[in-house]
PDB file of C-alpha atoms in Angstrom:
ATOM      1  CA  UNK A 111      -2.234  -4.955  37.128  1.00  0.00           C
ATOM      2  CA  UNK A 112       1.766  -4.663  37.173  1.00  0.00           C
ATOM      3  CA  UNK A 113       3.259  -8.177  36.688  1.00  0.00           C
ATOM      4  CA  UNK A 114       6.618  -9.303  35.971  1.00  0.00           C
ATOM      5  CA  UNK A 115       5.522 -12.451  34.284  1.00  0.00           C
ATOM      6  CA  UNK A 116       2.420 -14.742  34.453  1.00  0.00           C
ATOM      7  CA  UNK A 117       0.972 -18.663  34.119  1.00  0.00           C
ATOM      8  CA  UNK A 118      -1.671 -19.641  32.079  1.00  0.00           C
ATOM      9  CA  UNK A 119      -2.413 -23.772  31.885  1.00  0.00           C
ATOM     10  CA  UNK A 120      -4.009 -26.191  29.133  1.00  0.00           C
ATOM     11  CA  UNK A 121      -4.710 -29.582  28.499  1.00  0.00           C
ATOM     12  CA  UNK A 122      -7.171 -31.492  30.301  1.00  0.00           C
ATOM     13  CA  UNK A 123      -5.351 -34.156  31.992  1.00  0.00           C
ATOM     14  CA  UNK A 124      -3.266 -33.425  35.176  1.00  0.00           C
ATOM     15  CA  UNK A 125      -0.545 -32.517  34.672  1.00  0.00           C
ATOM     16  CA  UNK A 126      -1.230 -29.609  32.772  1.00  0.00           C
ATOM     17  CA  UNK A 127       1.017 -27.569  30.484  1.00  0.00           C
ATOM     18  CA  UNK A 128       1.881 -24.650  32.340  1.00  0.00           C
ATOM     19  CA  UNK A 129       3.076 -21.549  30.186  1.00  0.00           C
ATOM     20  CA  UNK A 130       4.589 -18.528  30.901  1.00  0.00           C
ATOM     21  CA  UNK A 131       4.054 -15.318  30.068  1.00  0.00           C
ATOM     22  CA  UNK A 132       7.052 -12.348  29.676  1.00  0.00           C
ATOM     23  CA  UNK A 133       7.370  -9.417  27.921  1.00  0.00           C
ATOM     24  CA  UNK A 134       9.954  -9.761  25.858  1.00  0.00           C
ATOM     25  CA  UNK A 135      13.212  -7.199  26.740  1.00  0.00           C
ATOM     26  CA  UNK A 136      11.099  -5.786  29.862  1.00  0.00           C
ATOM     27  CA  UNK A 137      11.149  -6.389  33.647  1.00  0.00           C
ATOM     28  CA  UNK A 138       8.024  -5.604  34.292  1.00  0.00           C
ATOM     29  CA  UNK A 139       4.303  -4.942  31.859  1.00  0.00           C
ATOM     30  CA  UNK A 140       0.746  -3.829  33.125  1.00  0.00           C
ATOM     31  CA  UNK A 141      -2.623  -5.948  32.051  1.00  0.00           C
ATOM     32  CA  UNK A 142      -6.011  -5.481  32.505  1.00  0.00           C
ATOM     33  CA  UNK A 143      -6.608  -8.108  35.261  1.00  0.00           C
ATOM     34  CA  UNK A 144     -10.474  -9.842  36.144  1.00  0.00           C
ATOM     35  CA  UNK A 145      -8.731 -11.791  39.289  1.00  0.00           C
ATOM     36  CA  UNK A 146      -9.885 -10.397  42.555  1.00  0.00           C
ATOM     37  CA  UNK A 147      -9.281  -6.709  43.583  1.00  0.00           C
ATOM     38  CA  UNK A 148      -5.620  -5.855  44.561  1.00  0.00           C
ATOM     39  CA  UNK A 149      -4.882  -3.498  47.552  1.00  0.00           C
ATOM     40  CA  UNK A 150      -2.339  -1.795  46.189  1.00  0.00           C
ATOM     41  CA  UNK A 151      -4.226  -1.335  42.266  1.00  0.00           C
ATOM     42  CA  UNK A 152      -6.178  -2.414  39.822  1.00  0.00           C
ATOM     43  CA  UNK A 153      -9.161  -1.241  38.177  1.00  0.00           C
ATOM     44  CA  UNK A 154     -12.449  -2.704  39.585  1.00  0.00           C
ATOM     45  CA  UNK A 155     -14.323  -0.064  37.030  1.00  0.00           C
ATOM     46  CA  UNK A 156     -12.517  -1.893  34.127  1.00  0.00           C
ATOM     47  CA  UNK A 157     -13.406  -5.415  35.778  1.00  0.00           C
ATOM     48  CA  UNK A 158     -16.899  -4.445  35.730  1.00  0.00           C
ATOM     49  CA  UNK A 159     -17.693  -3.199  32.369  1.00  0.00           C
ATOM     50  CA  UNK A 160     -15.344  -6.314  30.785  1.00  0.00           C
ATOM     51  CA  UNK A 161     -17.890  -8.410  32.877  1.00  0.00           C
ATOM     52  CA  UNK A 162     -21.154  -6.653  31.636  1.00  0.00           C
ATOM     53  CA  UNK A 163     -20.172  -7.108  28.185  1.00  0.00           C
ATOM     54  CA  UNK A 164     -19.195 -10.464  28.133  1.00  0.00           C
ATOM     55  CA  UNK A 165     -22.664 -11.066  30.332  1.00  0.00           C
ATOM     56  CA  UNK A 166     -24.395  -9.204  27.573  1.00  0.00           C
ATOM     57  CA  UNK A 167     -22.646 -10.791  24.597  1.00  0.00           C
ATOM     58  CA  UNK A 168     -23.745 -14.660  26.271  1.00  0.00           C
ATOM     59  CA  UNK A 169     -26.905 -13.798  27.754  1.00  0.00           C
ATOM     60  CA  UNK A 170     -28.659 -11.136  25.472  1.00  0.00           C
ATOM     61  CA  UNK A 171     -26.462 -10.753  22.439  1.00  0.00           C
ATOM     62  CA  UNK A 172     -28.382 -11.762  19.208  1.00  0.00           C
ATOM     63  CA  UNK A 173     -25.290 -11.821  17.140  1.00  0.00           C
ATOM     64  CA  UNK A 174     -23.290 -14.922  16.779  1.00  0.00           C
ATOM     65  CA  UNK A 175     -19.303 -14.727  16.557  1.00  0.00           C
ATOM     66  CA  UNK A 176     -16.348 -16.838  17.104  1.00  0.00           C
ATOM     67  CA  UNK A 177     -16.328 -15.563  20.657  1.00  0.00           C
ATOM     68  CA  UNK A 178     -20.296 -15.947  21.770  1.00  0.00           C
ATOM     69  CA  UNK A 179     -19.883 -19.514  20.218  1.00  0.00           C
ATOM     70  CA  UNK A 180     -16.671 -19.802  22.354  1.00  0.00           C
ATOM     71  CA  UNK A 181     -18.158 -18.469  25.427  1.00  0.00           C
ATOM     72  CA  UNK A 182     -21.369 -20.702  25.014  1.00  0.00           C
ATOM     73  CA  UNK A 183     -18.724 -24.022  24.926  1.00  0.00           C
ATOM     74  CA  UNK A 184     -17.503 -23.082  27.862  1.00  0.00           C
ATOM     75  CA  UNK A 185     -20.715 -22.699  29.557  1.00  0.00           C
ATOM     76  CA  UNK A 186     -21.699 -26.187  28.587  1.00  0.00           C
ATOM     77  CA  UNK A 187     -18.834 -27.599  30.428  1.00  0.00           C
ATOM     78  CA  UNK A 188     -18.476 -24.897  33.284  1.00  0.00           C
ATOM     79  CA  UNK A 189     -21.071 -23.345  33.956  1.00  0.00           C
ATOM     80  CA  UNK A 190     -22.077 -19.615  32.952  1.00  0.00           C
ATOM     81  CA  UNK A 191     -21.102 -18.118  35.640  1.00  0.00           C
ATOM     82  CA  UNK A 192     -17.140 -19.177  34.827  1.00  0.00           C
ATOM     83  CA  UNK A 193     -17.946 -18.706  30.819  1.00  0.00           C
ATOM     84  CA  UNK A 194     -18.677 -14.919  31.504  1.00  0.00           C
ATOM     85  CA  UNK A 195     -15.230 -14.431  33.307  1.00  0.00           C
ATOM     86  CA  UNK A 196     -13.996 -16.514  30.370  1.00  0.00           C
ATOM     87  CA  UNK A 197     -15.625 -14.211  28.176  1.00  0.00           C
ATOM     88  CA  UNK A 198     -14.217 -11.329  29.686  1.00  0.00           C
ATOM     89  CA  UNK A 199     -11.121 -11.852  30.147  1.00  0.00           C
ATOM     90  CA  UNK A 200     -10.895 -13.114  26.682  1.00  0.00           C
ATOM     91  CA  UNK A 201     -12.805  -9.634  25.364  1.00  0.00           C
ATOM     92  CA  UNK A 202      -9.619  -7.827  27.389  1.00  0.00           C
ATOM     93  CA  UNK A 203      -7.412  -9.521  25.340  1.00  0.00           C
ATOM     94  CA  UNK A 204      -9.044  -8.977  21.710  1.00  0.00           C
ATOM     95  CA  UNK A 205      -9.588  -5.341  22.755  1.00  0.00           C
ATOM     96  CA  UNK A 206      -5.973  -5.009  23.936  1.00  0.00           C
ATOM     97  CA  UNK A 207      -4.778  -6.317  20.507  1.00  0.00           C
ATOM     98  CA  UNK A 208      -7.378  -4.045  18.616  1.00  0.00           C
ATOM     99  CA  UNK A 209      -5.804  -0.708  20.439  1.00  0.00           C
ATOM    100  CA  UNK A 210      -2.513  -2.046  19.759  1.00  0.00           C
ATOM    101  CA  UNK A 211      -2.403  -2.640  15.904  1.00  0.00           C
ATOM    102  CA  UNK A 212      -5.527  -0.453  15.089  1.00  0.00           C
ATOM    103  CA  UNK A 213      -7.300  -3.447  14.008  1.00  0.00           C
ATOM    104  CA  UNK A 214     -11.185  -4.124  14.047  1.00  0.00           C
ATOM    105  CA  UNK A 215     -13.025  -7.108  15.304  1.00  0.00           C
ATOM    106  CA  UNK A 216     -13.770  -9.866  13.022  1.00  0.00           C
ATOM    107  CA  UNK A 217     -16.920 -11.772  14.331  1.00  0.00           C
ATOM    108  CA  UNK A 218     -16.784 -14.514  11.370  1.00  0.00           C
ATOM    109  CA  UNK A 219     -15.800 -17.668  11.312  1.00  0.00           C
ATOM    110  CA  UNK A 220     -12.938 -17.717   8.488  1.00  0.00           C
ATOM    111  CA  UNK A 221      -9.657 -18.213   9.908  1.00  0.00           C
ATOM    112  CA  UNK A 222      -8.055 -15.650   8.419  1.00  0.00           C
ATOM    113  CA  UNK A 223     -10.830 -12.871   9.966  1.00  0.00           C
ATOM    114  CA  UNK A 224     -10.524 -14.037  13.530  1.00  0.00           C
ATOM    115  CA  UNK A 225      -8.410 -12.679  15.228  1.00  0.00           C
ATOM    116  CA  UNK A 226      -5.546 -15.073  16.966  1.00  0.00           C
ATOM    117  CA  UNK A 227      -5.862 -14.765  21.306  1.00  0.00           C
ATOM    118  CA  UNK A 228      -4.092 -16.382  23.422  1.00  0.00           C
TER     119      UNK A 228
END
């Protein structure tokens, strides 16, 4: 999804902190996006399959990590249905980082194994 910047908020009173996101020295930057299918682009493909993975990784996955544990939190207060597009848009951003610096996934729970996403 081509973007020239985009919002992300926290906190959980109103207002919320509103952030934004640039890439640094660049007009514009391409992410993987699990919004709603653009006209013009996207990849509903990649959409899927971050979807089915995070749906596997609540619903079937046997393995506990800092992101199953973090999924499962946010299906307590949201609902599943909103933790797997949590999940999945979170499992975008971990793989993105992976590909970037050649780094593997840490599933632990020390702080210095797990990775940092935003």
């Amino acid at each position: 999804m081509p973007a020239s910047h985009f919002f992300e908020f926290t906190g959980t009173k109103s207002p919320k902190t509103k952030w934004k996101f640039t890439k640094a020295g660049e007009d514009w930057f391409c992410f993987a996006g699990l919004w709603r299918p653009m006209p013009q682009g996207g990849d509903a493909l990649l959409r899927t399959k971050l979807y089915e993975a995070a749906q596997v990784l609540l619903t079937h996955g046997s393995k506990w990590s800092w992101l199953k544990a973090w999924g499962m939190r946010v299906a307590q207060r949201r609902g599943i249905r909103r933790a797997i597009v949590a999940v999945a848009r979170r499992l975008a951003v971990v793989l993105h980082r992976m590909w970037v610096d050649g780094s593997e996934f840490r599933g632990s729970k020390d702080s210095t194994a797990a990775p940092m996403v935003a």
